[in-house]
mmCIF file of N, CA, C and O in Angstrom:
data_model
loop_
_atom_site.group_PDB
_atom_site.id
_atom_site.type_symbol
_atom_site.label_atom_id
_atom_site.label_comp_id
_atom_site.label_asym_id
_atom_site.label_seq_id
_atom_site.Cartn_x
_atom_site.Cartn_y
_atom_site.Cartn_z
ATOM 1 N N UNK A 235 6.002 2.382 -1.422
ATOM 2 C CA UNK A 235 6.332 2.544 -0.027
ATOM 3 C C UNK A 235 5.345 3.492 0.657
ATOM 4 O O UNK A 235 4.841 3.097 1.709
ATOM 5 N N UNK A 236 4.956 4.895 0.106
ATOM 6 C CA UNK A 236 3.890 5.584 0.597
ATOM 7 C C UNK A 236 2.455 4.764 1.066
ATOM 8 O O UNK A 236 1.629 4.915 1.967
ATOM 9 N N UNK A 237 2.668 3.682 -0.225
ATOM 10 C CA UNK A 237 1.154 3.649 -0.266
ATOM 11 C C UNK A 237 1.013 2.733 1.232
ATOM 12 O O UNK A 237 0.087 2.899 2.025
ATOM 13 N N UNK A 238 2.252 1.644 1.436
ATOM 14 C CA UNK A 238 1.835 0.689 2.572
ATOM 15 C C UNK A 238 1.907 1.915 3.969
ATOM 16 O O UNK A 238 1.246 1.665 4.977
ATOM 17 N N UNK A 239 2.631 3.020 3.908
ATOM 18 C CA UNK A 239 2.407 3.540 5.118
ATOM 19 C C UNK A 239 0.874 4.120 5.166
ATOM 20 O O UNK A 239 0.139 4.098 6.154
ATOM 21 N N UNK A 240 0.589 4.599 3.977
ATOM 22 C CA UNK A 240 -0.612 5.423 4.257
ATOM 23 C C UNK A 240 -1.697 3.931 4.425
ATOM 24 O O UNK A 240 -2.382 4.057 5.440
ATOM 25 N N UNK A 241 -1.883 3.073 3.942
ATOM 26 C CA UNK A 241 -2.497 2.356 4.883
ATOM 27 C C UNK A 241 -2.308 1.489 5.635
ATOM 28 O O UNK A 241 -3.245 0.705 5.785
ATOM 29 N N UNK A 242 -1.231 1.288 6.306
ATOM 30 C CA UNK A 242 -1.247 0.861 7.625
ATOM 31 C C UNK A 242 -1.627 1.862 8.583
ATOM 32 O O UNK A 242 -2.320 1.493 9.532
ATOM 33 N N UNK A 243 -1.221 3.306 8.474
ATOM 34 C CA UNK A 243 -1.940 3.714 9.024
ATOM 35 C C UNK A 243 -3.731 4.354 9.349
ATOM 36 O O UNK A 243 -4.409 4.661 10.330
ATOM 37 N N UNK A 244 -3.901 4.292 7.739
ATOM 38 C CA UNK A 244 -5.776 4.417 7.599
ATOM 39 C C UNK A 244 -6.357 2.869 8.720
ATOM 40 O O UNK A 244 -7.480 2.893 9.224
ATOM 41 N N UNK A 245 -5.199 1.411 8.991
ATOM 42 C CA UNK A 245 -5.692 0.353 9.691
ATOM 43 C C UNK A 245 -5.791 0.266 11.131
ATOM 44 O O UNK A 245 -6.283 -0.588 11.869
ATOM 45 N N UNK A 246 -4.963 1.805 11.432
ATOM 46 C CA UNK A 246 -4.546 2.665 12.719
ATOM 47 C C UNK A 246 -5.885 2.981 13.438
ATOM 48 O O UNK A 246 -6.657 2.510 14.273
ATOM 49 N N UNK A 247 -5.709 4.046 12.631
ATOM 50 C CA UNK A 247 -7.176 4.668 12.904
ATOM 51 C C UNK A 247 -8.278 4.132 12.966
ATOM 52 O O UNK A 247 -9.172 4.509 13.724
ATOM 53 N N UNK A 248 -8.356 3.215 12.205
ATOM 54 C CA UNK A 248 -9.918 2.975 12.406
ATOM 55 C C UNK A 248 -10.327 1.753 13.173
ATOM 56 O O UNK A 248 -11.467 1.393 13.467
ATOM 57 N N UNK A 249 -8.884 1.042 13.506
ATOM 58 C CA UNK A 249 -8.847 0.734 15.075
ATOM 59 C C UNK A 249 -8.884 0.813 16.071
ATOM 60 O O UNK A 249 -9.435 0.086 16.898
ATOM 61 N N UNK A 250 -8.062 2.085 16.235
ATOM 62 C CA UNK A 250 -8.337 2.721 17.544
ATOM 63 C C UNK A 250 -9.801 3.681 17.718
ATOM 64 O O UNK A 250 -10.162 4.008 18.848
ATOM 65 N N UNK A 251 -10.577 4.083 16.520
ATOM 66 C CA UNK A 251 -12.210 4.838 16.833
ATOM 67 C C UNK A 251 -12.719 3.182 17.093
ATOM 68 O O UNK A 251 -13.272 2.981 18.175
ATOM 69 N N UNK A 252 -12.593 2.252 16.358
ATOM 70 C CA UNK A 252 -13.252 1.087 17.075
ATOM 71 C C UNK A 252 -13.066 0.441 18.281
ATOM 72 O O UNK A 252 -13.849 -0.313 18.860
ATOM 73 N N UNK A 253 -12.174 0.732 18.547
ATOM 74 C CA UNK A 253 -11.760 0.806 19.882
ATOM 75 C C UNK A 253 -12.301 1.581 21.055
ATOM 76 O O UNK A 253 -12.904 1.059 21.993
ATOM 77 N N UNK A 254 -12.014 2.996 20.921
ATOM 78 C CA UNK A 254 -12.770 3.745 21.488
ATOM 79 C C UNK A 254 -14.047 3.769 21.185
ATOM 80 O O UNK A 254 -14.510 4.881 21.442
ATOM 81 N N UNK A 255 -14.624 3.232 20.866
ATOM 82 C CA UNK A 255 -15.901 3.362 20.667
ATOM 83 C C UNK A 255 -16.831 2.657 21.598
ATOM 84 O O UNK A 255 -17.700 3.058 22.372
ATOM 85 N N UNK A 256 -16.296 1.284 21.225
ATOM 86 C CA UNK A 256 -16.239 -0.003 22.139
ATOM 87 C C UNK A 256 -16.214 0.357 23.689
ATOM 88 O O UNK A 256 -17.032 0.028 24.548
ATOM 89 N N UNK A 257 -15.200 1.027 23.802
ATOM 90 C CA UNK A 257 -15.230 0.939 25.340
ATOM 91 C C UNK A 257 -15.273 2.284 25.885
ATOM 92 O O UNK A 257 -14.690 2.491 26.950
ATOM 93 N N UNK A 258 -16.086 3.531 25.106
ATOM 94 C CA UNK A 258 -16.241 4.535 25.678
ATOM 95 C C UNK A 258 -16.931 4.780 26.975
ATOM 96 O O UNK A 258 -16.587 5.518 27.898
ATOM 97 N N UNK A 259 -18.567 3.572 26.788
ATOM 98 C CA UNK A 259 -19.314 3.796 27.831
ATOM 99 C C UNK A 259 -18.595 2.568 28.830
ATOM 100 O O UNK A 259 -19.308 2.297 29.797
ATOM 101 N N UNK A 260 -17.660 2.003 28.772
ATOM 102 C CA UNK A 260 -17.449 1.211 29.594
ATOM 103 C C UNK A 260 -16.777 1.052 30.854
ATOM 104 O O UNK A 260 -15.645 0.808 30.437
ATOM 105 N N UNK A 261 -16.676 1.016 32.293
ATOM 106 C CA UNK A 261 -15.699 1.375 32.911
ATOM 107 C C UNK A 261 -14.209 0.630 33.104
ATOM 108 O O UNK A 261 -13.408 0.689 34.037
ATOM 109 N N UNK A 262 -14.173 -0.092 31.837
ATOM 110 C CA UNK A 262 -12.598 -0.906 31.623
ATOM 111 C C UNK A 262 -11.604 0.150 30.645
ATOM 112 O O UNK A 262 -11.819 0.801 29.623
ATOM 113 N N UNK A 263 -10.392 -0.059 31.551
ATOM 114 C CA UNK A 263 -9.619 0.618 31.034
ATOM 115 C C UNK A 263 -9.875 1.173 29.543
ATOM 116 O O UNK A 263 -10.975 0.894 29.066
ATOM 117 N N UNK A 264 -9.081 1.848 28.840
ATOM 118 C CA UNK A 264 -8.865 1.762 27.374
ATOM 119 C C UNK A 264 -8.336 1.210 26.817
ATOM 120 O O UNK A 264 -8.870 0.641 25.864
ATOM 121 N N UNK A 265 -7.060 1.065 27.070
ATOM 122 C CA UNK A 265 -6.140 0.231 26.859
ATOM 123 C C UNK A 265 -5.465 -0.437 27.235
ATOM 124 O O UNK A 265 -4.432 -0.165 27.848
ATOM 125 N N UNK A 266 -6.247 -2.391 26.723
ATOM 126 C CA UNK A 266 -6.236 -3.298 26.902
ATOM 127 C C UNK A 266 -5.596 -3.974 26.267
ATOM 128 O O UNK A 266 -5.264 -3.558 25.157
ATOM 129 N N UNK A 267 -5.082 -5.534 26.794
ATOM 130 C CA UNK A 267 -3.972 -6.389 25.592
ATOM 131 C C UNK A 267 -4.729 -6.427 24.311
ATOM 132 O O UNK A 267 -4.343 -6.158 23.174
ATOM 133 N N UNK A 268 -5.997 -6.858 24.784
ATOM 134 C CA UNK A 268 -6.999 -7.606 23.570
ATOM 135 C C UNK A 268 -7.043 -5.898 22.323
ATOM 136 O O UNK A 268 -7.121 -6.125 21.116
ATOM 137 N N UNK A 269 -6.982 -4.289 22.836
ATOM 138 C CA UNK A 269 -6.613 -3.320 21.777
ATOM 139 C C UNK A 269 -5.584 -3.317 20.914
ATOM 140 O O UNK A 269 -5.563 -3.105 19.701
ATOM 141 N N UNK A 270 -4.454 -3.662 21.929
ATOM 142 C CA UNK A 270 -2.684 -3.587 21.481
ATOM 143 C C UNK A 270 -2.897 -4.256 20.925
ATOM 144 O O UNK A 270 -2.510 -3.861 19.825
ATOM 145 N N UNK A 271 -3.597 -5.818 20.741
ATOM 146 C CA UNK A 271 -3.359 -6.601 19.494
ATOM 147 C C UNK A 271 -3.783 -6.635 18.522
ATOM 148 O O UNK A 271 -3.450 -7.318 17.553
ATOM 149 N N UNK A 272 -5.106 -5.422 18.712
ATOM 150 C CA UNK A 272 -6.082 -5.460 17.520
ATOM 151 C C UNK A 272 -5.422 -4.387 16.549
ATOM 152 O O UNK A 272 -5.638 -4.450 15.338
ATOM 153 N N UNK A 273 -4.468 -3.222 17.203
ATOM 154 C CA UNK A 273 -3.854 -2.408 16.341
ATOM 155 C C UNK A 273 -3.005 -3.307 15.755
ATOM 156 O O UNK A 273 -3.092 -3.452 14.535
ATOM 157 N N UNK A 274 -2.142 -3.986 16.420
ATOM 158 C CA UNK A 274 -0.867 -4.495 16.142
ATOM 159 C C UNK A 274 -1.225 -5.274 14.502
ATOM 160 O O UNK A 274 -0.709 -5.024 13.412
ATOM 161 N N UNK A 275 -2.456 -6.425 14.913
ATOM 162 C CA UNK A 275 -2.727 -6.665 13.865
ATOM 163 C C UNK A 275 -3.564 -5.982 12.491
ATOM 164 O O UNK A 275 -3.888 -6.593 11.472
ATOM 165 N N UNK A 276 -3.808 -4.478 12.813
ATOM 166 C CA UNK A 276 -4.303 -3.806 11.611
ATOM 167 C C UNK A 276 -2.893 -3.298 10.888
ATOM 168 O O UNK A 276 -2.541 -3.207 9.712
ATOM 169 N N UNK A 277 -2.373 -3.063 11.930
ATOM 170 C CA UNK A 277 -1.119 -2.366 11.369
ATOM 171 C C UNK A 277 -0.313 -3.103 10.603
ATOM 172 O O UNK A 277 0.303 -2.662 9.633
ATOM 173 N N UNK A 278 -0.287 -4.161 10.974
ATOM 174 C CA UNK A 278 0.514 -5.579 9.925
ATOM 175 C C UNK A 278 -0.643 -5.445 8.484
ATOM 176 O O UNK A 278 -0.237 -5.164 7.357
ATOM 177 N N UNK A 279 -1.432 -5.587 8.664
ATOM 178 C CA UNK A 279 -2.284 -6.100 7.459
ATOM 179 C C UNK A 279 -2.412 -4.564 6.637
ATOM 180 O O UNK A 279 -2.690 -4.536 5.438
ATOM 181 N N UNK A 280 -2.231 -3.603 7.245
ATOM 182 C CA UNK A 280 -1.650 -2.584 6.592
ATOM 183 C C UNK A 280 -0.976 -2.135 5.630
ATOM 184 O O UNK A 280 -1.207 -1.509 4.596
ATOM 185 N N UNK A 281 0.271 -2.744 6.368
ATOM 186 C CA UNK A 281 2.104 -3.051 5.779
ATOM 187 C C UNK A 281 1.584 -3.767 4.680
ATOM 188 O O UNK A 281 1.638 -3.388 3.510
ATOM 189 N N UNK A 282 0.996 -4.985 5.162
ATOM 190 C CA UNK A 282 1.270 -6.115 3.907
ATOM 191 C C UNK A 282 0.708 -5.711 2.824
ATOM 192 O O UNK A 282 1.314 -5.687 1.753
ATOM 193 N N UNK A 283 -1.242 -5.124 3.046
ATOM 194 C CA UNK A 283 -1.930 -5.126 1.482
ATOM 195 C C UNK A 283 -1.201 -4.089 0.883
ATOM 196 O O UNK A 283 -1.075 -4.165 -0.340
ATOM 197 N N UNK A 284 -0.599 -2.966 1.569
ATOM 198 C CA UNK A 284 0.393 -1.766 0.955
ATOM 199 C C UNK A 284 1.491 -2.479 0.409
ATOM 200 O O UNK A 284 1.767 -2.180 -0.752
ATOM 201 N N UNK A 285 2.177 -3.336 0.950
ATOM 202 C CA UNK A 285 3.286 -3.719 0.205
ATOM 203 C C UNK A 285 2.935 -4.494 -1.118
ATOM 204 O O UNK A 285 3.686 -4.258 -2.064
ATOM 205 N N UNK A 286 1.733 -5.534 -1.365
ATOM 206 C CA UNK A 286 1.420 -6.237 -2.055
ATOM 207 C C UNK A 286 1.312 -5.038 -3.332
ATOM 208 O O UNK A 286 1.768 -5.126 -4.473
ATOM 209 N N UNK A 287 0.382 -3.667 -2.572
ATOM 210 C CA UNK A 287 -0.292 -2.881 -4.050
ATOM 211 C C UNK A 287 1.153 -2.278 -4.435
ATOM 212 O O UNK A 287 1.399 -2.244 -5.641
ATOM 213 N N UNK A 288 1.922 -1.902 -3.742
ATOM 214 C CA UNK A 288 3.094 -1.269 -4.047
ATOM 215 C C UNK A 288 3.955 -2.187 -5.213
ATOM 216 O O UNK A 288 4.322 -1.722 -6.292
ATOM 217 N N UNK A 289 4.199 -3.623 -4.748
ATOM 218 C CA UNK A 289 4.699 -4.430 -5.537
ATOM 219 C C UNK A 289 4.171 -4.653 -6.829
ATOM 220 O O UNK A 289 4.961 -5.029 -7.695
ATOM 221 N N UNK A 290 2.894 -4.479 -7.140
ATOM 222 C CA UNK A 290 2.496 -4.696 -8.432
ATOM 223 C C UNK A 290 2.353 -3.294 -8.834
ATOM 224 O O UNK A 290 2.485 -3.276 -10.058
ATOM 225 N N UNK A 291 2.177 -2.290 -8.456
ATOM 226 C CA UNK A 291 2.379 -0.769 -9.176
ATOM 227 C C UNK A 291 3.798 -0.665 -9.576
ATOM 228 O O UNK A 291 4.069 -0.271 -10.710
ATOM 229 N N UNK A 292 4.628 -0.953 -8.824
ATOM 230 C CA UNK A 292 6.226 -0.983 -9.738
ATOM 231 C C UNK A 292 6.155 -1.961 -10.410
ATOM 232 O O UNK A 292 7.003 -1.893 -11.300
ATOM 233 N N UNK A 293 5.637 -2.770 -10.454
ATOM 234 C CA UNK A 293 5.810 -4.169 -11.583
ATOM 235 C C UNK A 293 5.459 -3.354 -12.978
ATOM 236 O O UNK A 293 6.187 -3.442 -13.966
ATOM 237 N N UNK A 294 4.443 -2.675 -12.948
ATOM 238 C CA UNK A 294 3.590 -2.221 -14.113
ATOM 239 C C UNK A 294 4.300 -0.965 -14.743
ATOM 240 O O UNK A 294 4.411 -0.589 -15.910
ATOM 241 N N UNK A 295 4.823 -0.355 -13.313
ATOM 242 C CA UNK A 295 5.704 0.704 -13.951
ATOM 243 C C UNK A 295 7.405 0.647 -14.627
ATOM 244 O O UNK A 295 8.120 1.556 -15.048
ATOM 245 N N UNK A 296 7.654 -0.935 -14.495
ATOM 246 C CA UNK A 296 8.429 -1.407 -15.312
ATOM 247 C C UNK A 296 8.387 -1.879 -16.469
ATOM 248 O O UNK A 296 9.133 -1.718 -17.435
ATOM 249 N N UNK A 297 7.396 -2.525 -16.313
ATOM 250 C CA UNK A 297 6.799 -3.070 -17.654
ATOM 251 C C UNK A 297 6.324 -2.154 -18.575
ATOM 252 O O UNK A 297 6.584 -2.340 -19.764
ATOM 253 N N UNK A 298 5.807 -1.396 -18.302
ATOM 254 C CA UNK A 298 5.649 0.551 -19.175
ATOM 255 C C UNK A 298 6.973 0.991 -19.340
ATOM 256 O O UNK A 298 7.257 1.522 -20.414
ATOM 257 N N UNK A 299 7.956 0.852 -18.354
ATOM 258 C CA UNK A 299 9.208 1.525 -19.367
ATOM 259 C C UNK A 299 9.915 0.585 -20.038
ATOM 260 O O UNK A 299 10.887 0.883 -20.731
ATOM 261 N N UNK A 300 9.476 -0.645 -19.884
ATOM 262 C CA UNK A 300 10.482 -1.474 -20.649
ATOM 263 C C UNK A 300 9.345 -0.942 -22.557
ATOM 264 O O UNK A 300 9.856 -0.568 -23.613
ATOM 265 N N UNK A 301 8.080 -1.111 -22.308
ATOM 266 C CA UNK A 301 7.349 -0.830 -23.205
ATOM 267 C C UNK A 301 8.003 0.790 -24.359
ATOM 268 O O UNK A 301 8.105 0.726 -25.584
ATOM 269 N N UNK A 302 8.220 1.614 -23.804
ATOM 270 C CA UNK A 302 8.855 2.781 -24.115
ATOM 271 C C UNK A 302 9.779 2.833 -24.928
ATOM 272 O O UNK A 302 9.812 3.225 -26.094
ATOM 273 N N UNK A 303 10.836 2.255 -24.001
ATOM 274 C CA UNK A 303 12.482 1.582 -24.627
ATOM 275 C C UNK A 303 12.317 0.879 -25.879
ATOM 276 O O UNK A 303 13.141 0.897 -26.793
ATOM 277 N N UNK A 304 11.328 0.321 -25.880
ATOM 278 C CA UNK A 304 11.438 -0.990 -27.143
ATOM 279 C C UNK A 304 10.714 -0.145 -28.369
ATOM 280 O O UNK A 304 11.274 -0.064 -29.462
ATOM 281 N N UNK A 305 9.558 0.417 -28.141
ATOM 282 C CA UNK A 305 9.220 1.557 -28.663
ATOM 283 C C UNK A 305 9.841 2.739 -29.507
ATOM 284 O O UNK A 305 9.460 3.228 -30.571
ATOM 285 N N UNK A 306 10.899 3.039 -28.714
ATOM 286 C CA UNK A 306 11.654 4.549 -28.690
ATOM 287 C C UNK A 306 13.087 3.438 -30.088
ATOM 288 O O UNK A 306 13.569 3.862 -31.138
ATOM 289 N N UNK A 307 13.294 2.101 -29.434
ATOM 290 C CA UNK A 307 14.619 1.779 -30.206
ATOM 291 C C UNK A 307 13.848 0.810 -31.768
ATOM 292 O O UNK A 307 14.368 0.191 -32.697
ATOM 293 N N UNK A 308 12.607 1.077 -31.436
ATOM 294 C CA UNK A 308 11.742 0.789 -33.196
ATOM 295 C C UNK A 308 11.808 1.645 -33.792
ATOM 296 O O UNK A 308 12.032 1.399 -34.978
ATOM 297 N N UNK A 309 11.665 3.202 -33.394
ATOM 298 C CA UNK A 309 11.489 4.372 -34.238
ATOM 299 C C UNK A 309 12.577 4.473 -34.406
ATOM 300 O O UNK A 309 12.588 4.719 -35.612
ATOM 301 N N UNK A 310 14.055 4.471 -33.949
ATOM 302 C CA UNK A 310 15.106 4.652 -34.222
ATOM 303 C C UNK A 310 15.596 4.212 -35.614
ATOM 304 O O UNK A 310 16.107 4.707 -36.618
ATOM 305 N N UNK A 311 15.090 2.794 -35.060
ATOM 306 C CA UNK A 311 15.498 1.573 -36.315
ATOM 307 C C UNK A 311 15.066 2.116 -37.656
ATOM 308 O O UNK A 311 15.894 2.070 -38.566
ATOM 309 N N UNK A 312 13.883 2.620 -37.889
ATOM 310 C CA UNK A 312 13.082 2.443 -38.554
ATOM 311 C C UNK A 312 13.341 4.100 -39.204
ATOM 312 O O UNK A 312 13.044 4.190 -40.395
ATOM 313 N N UNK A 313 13.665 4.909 -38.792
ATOM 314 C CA UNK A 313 14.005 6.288 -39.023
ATOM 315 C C UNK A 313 14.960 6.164 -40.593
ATOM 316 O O UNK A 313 14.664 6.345 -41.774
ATOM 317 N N UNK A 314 16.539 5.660 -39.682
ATOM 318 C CA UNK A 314 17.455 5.584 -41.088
ATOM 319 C C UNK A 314 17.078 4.978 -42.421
ATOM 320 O O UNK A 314 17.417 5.263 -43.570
ATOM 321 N N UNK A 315 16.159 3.923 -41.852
ATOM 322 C CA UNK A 315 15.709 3.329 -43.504
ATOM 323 C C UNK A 315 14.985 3.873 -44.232
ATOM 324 O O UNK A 315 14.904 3.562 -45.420
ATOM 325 N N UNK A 316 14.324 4.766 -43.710
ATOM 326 C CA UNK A 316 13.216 5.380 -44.490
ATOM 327 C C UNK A 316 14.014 6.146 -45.560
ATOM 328 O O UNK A 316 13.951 5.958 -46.775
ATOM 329 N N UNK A 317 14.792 7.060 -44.893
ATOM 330 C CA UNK A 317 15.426 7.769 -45.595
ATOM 331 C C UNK A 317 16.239 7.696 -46.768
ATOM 332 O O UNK A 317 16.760 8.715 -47.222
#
């Protein structure tokens, strides 16, 4: 969840300096439909590649504790017999 906020908003920023950048020397407003949509759409593509990396970092961090568990209930197993 951090990760899609922190970049949707890194898709923020560097929209709006492209933005401003664009139309610093210009005498048209700043903010224009054609900006609002260019954030709108960084900010989505933001959300999403964050949600995508988010979704497979918990995937992995399940799959590591399922790894653990199975791990932890081998040594168990394997403890009493020795003995």
């Amino acid at each position: 969840m951090k990760s899609s906020l922190i970049l949707g908003f890194i898709f923020l920023i560097i929209g709006g300096i492209l933005g401003y950048i664009r139309y610093s020397d210009s005498t048209e407003p700043f903010l224009t439909y054609t900006l609002i949509i260019g954030i709108l759409i960084g900010a989505g593509l933001g959300l999403l590649f964050g949600a995508i990396i988010g979704y497979s970092s918990k995937a992995q961090s399940v799959k590591r504790q399922q790894r653990i568990k199975n791990n932890d209930n081998i040594t168990v197993e394997k403890t009493p017999t020795d003995v």
